[in-house]
PDB file of C-alpha atoms and ligand atoms in Angstrom:
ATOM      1  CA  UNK A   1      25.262  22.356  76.813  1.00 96.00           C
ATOM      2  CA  UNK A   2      23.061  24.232  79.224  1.00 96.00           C
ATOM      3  CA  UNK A   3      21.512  27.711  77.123  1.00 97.00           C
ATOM      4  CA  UNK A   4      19.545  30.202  79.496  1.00 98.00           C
ATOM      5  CA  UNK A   5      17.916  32.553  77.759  1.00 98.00           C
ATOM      6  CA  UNK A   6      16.108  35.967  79.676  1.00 98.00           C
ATOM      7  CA  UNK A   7      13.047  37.064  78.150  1.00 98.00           C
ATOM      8  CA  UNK A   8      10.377  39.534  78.699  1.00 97.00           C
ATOM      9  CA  UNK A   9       8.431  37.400  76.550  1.00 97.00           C
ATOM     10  CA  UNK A  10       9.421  33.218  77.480  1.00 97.00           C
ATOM     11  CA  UNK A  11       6.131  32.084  76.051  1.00 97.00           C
ATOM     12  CA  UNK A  12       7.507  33.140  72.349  1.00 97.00           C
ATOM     13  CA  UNK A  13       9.968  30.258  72.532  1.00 97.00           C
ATOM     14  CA  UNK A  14       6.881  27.693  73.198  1.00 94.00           C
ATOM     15  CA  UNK A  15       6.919  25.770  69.957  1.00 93.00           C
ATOM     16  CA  UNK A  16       9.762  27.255  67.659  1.00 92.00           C
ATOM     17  CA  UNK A  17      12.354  24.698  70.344  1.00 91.00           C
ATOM     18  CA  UNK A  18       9.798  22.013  70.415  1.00 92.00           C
ATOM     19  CA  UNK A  19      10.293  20.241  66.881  1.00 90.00           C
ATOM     20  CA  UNK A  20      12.959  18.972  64.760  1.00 91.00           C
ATOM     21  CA  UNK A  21      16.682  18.759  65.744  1.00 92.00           C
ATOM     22  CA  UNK A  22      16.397  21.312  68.635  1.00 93.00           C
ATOM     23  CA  UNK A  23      13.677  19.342  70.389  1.00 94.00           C
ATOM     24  CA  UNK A  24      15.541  15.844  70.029  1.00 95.00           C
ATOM     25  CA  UNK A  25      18.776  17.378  71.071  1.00 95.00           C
ATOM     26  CA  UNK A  26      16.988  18.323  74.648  1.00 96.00           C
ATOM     27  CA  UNK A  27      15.076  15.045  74.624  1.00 96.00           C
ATOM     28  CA  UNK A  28      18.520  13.135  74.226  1.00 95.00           C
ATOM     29  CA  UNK A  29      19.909  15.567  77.479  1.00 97.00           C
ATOM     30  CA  UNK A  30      22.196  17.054  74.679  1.00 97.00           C
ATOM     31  CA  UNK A  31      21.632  19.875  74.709  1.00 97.00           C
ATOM     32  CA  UNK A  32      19.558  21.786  77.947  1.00 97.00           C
ATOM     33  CA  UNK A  33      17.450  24.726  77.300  1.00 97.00           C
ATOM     34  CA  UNK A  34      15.606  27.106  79.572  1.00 97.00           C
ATOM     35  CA  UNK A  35      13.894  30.554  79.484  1.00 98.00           C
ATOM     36  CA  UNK A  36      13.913  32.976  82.509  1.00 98.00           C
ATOM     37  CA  UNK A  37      10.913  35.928  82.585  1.00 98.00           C
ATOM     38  CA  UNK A  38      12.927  39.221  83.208  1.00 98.00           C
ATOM     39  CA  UNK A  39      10.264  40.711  84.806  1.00 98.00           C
ATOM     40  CA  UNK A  40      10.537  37.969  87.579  1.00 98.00           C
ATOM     41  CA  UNK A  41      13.352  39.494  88.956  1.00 98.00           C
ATOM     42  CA  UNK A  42      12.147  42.907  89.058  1.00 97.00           C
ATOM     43  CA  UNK A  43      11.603  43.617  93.224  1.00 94.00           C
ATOM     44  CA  UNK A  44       9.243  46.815  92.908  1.00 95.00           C
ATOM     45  CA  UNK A  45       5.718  46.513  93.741  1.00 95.00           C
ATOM     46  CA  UNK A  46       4.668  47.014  89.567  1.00 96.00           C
ATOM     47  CA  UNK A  47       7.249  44.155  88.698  1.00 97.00           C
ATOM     48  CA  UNK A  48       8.440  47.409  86.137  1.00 96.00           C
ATOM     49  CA  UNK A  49      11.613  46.378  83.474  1.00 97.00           C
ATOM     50  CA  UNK A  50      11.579  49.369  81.104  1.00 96.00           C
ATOM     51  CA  UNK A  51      12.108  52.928  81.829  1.00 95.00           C
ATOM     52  CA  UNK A  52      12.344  56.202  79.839  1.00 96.00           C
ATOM     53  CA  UNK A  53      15.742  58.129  78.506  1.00 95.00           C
ATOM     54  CA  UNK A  54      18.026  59.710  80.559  1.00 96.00           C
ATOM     55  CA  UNK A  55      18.493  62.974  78.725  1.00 96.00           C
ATOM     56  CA  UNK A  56      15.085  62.865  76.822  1.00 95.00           C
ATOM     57  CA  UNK A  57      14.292  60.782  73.754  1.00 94.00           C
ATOM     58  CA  UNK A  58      11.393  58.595  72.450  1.00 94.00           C
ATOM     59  CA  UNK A  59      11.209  54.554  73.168  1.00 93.00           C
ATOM     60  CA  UNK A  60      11.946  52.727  76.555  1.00 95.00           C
ATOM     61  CA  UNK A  61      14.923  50.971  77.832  1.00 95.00           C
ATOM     62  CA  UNK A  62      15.550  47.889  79.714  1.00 96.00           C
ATOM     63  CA  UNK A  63      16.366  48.817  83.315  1.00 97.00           C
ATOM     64  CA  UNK A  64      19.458  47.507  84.500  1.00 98.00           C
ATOM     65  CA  UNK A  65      19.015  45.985  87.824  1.00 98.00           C
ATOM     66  CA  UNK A  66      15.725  43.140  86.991  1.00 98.00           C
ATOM     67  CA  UNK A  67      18.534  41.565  83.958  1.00 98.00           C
ATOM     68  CA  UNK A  68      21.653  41.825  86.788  1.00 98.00           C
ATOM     69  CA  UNK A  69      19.481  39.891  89.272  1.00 98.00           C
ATOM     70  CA  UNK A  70      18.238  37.780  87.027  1.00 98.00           C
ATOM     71  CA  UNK A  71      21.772  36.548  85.584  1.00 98.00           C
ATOM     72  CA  UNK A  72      23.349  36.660  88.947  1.00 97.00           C
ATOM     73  CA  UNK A  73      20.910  34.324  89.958  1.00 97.00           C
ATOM     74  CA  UNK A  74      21.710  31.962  87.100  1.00 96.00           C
ATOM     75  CA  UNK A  75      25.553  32.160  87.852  1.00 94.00           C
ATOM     76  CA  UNK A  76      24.946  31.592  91.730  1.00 92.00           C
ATOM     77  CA  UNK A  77      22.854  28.091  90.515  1.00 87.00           C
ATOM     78  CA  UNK A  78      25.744  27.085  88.300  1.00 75.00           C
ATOM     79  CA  UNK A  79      28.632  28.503  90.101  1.00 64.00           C
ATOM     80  CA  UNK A  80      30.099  24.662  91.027  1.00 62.00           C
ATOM     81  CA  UNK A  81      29.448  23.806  87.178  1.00 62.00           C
ATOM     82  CA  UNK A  82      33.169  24.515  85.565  1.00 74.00           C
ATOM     83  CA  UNK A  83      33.717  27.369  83.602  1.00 83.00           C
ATOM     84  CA  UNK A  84      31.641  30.897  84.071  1.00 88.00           C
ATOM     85  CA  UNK A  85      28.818  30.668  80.746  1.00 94.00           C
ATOM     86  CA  UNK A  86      29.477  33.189  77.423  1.00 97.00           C
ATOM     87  CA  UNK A  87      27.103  35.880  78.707  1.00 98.00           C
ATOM     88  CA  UNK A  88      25.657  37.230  74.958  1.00 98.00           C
ATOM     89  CA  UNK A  89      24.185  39.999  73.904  1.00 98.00           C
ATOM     90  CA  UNK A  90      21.176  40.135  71.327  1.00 98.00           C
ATOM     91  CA  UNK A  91      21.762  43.304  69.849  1.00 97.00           C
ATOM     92  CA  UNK A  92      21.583  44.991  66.174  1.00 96.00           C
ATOM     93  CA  UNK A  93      24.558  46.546  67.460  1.00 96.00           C
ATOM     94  CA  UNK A  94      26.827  43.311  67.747  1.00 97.00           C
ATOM     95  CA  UNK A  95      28.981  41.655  65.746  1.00 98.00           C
ATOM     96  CA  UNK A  96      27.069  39.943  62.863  1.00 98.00           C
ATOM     97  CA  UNK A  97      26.237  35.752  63.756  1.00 98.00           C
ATOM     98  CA  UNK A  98      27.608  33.584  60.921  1.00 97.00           C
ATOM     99  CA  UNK A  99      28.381  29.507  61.056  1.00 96.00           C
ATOM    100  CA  UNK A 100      32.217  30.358  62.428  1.00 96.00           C
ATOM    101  CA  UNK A 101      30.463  32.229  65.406  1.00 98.00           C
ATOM    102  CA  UNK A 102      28.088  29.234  65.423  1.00 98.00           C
ATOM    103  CA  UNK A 103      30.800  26.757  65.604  1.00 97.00           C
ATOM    104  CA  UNK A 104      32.664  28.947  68.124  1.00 97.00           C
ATOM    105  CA  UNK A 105      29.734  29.108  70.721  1.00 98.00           C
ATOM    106  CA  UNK A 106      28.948  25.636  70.183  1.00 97.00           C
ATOM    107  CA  UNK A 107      32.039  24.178  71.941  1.00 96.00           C
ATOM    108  CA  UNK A 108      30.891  26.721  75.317  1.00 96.00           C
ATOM    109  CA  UNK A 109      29.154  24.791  77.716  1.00 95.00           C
ATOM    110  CA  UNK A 110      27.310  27.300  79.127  1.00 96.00           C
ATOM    111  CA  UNK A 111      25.653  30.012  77.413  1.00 98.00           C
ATOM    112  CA  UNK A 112      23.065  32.941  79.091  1.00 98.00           C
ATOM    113  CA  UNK A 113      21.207  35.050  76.136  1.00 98.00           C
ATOM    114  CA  UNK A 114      19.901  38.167  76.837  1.00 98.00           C
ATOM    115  CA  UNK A 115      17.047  39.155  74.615  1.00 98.00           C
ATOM    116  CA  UNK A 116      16.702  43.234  74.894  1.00 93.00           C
ATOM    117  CA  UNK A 117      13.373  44.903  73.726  1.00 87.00           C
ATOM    118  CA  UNK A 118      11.924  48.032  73.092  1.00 78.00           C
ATOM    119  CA  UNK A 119      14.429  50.442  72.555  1.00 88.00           C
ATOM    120  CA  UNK A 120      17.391  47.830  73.619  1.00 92.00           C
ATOM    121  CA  UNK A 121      18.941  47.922  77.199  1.00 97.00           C
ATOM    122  CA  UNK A 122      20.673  50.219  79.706  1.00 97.00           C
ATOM    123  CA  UNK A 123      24.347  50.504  78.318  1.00 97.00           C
ATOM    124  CA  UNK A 124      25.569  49.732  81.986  1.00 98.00           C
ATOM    125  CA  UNK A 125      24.326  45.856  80.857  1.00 98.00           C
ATOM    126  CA  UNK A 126      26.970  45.830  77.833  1.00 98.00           C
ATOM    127  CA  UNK A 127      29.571  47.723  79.765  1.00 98.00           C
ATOM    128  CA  UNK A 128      29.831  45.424  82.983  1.00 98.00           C
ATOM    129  CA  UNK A 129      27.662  42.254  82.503  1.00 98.00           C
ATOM    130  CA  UNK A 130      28.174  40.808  78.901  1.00 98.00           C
ATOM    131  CA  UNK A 131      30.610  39.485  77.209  1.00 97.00           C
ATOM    132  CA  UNK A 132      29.901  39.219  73.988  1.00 98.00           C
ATOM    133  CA  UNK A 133      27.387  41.123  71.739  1.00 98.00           C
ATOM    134  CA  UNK A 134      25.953  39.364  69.068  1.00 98.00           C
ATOM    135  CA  UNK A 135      23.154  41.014  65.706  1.00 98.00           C
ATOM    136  CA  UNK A 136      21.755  38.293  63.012  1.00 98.00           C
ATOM    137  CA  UNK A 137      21.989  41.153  60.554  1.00 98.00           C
ATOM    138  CA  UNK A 138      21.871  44.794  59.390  1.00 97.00           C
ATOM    139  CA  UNK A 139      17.589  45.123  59.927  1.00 97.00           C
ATOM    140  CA  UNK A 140      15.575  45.834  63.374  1.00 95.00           C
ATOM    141  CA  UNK A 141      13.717  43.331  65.252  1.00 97.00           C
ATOM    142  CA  UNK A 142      11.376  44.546  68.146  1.00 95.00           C
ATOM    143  CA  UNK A 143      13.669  42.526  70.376  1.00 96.00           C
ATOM    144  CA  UNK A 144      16.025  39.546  70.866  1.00 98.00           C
ATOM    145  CA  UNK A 145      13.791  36.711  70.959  1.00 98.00           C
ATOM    146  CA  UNK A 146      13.883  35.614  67.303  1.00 98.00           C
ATOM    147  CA  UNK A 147      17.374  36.337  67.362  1.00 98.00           C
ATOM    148  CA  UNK A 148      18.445  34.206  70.395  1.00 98.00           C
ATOM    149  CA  UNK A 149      16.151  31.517  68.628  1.00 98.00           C
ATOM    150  CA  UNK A 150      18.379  31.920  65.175  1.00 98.00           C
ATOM    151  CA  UNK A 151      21.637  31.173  67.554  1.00 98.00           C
ATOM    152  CA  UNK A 152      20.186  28.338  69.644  1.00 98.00           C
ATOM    153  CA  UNK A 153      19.164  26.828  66.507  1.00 97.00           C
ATOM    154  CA  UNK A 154      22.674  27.300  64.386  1.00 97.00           C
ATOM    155  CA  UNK A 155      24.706  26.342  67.510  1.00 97.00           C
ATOM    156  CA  UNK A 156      22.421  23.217  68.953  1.00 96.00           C
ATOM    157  CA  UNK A 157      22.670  21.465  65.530  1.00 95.00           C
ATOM    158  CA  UNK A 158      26.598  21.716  65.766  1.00 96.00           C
ATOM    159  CA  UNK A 159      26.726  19.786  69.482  1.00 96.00           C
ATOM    160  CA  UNK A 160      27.867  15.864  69.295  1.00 95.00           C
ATOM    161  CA  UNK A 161      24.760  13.692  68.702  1.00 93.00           C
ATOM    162  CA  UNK A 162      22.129  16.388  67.660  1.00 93.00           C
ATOM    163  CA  UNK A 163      21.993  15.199  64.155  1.00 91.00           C
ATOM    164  CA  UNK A 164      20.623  11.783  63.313  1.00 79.00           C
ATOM    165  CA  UNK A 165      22.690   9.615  61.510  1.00 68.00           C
ATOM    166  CA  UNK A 166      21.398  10.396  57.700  1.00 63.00           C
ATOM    167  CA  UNK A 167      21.846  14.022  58.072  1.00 68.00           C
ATOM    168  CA  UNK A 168      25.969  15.610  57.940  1.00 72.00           C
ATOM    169  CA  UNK A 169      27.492  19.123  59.128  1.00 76.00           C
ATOM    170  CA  UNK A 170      30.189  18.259  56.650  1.00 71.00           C
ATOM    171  CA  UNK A 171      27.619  18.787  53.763  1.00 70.00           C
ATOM    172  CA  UNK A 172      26.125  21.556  54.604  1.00 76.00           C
ATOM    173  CA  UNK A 173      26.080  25.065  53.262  1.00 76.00           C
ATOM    174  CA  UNK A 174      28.561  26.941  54.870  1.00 83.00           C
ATOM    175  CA  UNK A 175      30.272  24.113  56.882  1.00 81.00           C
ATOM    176  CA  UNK A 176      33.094  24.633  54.853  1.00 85.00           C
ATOM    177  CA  UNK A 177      32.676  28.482  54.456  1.00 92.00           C
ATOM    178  CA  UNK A 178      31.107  27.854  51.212  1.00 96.00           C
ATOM    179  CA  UNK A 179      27.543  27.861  49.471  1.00 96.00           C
ATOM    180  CA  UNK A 180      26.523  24.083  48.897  1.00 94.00           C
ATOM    181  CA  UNK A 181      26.128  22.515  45.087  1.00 95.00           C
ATOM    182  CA  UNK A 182      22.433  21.700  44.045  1.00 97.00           C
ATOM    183  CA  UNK A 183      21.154  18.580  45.346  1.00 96.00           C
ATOM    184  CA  UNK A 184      18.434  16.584  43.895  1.00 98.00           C
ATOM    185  CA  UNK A 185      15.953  13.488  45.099  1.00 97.00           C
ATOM    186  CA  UNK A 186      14.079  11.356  42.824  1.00 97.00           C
ATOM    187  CA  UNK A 187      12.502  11.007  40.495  1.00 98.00           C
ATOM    188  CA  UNK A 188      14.884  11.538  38.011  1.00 98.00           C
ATOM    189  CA  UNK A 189      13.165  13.332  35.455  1.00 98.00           C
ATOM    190  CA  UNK A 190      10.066  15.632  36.711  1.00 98.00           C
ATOM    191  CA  UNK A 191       8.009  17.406  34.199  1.00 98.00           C
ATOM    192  CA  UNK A 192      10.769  16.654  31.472  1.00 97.00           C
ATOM    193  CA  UNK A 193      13.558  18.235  33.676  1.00 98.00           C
ATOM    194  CA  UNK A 194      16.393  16.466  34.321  1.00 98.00           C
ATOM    195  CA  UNK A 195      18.547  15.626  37.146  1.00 98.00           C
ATOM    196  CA  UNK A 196      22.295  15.849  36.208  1.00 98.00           C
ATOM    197  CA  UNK A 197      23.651  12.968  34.240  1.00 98.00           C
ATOM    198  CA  UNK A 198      26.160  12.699  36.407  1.00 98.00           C
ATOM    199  CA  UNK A 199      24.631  12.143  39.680  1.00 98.00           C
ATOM    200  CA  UNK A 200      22.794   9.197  38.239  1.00 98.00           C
ATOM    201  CA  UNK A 201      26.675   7.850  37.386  1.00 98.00           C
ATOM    202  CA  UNK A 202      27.728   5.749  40.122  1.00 98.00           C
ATOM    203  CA  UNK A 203      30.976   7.103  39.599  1.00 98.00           C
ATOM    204  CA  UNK A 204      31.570   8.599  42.559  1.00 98.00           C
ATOM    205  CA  UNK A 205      34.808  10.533  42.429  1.00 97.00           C
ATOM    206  CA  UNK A 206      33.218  12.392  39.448  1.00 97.00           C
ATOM    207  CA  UNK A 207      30.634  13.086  41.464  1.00 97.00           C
ATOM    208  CA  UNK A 208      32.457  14.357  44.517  1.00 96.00           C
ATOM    209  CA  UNK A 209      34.259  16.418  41.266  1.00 96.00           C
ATOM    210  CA  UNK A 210      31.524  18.213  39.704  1.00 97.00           C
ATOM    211  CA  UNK A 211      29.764  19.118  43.427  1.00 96.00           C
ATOM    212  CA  UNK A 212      33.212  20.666  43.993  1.00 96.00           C
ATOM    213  CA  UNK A 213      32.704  22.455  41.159  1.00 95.00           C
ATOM    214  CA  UNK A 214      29.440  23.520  41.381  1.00 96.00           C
ATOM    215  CA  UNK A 215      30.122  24.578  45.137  1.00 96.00           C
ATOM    216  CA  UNK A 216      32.929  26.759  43.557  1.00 96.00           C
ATOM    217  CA  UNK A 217      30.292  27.962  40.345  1.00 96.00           C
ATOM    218  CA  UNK A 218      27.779  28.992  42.933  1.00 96.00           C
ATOM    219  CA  UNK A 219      29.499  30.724  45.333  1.00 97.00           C
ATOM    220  CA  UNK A 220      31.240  32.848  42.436  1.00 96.00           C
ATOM    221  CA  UNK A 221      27.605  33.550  41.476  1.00 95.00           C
ATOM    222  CA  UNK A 222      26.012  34.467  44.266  1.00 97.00           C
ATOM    223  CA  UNK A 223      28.576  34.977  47.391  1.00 97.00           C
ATOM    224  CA  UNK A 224      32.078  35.959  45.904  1.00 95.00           C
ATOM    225  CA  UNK A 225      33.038  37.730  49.095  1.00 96.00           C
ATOM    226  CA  UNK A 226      32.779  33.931  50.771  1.00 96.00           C
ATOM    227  CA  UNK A 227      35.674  32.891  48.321  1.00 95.00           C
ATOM    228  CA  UNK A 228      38.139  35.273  49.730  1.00 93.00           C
ATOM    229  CA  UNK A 229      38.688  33.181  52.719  1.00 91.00           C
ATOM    230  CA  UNK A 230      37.585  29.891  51.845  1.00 93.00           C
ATOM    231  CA  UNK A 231      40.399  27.058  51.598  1.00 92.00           C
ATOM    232  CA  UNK A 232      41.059  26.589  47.929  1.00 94.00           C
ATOM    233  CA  UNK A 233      43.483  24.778  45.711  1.00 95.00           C
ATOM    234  CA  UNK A 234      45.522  26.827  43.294  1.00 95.00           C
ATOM    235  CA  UNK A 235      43.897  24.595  40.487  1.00 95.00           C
ATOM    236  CA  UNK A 236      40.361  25.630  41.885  1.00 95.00           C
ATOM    237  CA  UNK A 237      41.663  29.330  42.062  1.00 94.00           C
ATOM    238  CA  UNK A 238      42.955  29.584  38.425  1.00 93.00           C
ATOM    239  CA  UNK A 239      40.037  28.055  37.303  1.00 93.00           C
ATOM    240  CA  UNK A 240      37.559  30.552  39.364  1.00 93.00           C
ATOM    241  CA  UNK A 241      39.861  33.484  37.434  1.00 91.00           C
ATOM    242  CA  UNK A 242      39.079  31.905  34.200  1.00 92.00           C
ATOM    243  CA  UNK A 243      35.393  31.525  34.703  1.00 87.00           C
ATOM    244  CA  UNK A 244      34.708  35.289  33.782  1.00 78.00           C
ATOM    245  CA  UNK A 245      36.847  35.470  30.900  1.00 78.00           C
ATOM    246  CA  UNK A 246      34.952  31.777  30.024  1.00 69.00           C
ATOM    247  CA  UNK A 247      32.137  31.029  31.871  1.00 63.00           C
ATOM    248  CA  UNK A 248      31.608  28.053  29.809  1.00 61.00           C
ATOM    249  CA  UNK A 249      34.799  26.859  31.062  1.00 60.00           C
ATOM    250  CA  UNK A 250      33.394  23.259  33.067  1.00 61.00           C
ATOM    251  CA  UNK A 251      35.865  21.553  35.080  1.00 57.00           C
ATOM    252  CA  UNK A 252      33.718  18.530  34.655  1.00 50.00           C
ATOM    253  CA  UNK A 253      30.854  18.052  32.177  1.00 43.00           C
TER     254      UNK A 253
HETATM  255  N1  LIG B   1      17.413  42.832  68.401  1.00 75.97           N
HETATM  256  C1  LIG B   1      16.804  43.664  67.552  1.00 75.97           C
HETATM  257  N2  LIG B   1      17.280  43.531  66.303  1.00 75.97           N
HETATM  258  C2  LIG B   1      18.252  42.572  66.358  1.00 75.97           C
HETATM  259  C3  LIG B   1      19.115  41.991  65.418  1.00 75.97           C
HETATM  260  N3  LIG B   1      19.119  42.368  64.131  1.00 75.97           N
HETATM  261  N4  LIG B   1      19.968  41.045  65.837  1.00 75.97           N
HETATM  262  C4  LIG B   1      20.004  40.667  67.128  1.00 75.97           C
HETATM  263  N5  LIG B   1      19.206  41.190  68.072  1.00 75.97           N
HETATM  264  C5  LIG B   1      18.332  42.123  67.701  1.00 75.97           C
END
């Protein structure tokens, strides 16, 4: 997957893409990322990318033409490459990024990120360049940079071969639209606190039958509006129901 991201500020992604999964998945040519200075493909004289309000108002906008050039230039490089890249949006206006929009993105193989700043960008942008408009929740950031850094991180992990072989999508939180069960490492007992009896069981369809449950226990607790469209069996869903009127009601003990 090639990710282009435009940036008044490129040096912020120095270091936050350099470690962990991100960094191996562009080492292993999974995944290629690369950041393009806005304010390179402004043409006047003060290299200027911001402007004030039409119609009066405090702040400054991106200008329109510097981010046109700029991803214009990026299509005409990649124009032989297959199909035209998702052309996104970061924007506390957008719809809001979750692991389905992850998962979505991450089978694109071409993606261009547009970080705004300041007081966002010209609306002529999200009316005739982007496609797609994307927030990583209901609070202000200065600009898209963090953001686009939240997505490339969420979506890179998801690409064929990014993980190494002890770590699993199908584990994680959320993979399955769900909040993962408590997982422990040893020791066993720290400070007189105890890991679950069960885990240390060997019996592992007991296991795989109280993290079910716990999944379930959790996500009542803490998410509830992620159980209305998770995949659950009607045994599961009776016994959510009867949790409030018996919360002591264990599937497995
Ligand atoms: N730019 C500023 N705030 C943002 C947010 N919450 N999500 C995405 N882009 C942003």
């Amino acid at each position: 997957m090639r990710i282009h991201i435009l940036t008044l500020f490129p040096d912020m992604f120095i270091g936050p893409l350099d470690h962990s999964i991100v960094q191996r998945a562009t080492q292993r040519g999974i995944a290629h990322i690369e950041t393009h200075n806005i304010r390179d493909y402004a043409t006047d004289k003060h290299r200027i990318t911001d402007d004030y309000l039409h119609g009066g108002g405090s702040g400054m906008l991106l200008k329109p033409e510097p981010i046109f050039r700029a991803v214009e230039a990026i299509l005409g490089q990649e124009r032989e490459d297959g199909a035209p890249p998702s052309i996104i949006l970061l924007t506390p206006q957008g719809r809001l990024f979750n692991q389905r929009i992850a998962e979505e993105l991450a089978k694109k193989n071409r993606l261009i990120l547009i970080c705004g700043h300041y007081k966002g960008v010209d609306e002529r942008v999200r009316e005739h360049l982007v496609d797609d408009e994307i927030s990583i929740g209901d609070y202000v950031l200065s600009g898209g940079e963090l953001a686009a850094m939240v997505l490339v991180e969420a979506i890179v992990r998801l690409l064929p071969g990014a993980l190494g072989s002890q770590d699993s999508l199908v584990d994680d939180s959320l993979t399955s639209g769900l909040l993962g069960p408590p997982q422990y490492t040893r020791p066993a007992s720290f400070r007189e606190w105890e890991v679950p009896s069960v885990l240390l069981s060997g019996n592992h369809a007991l296991i795989a039958r109280w993290r079910r449950q716990q999944t379930l226990l959790r996500t009542h607790q803490r998410r509830p509006d992620l159980l209305e469209k998770a995949l659950l069996t009607e045994e599961e869903r009776r016994w959510l129901q009867g949790l409030d009127r018996q919360p002591e009601n264990i599937l497995v003990s």
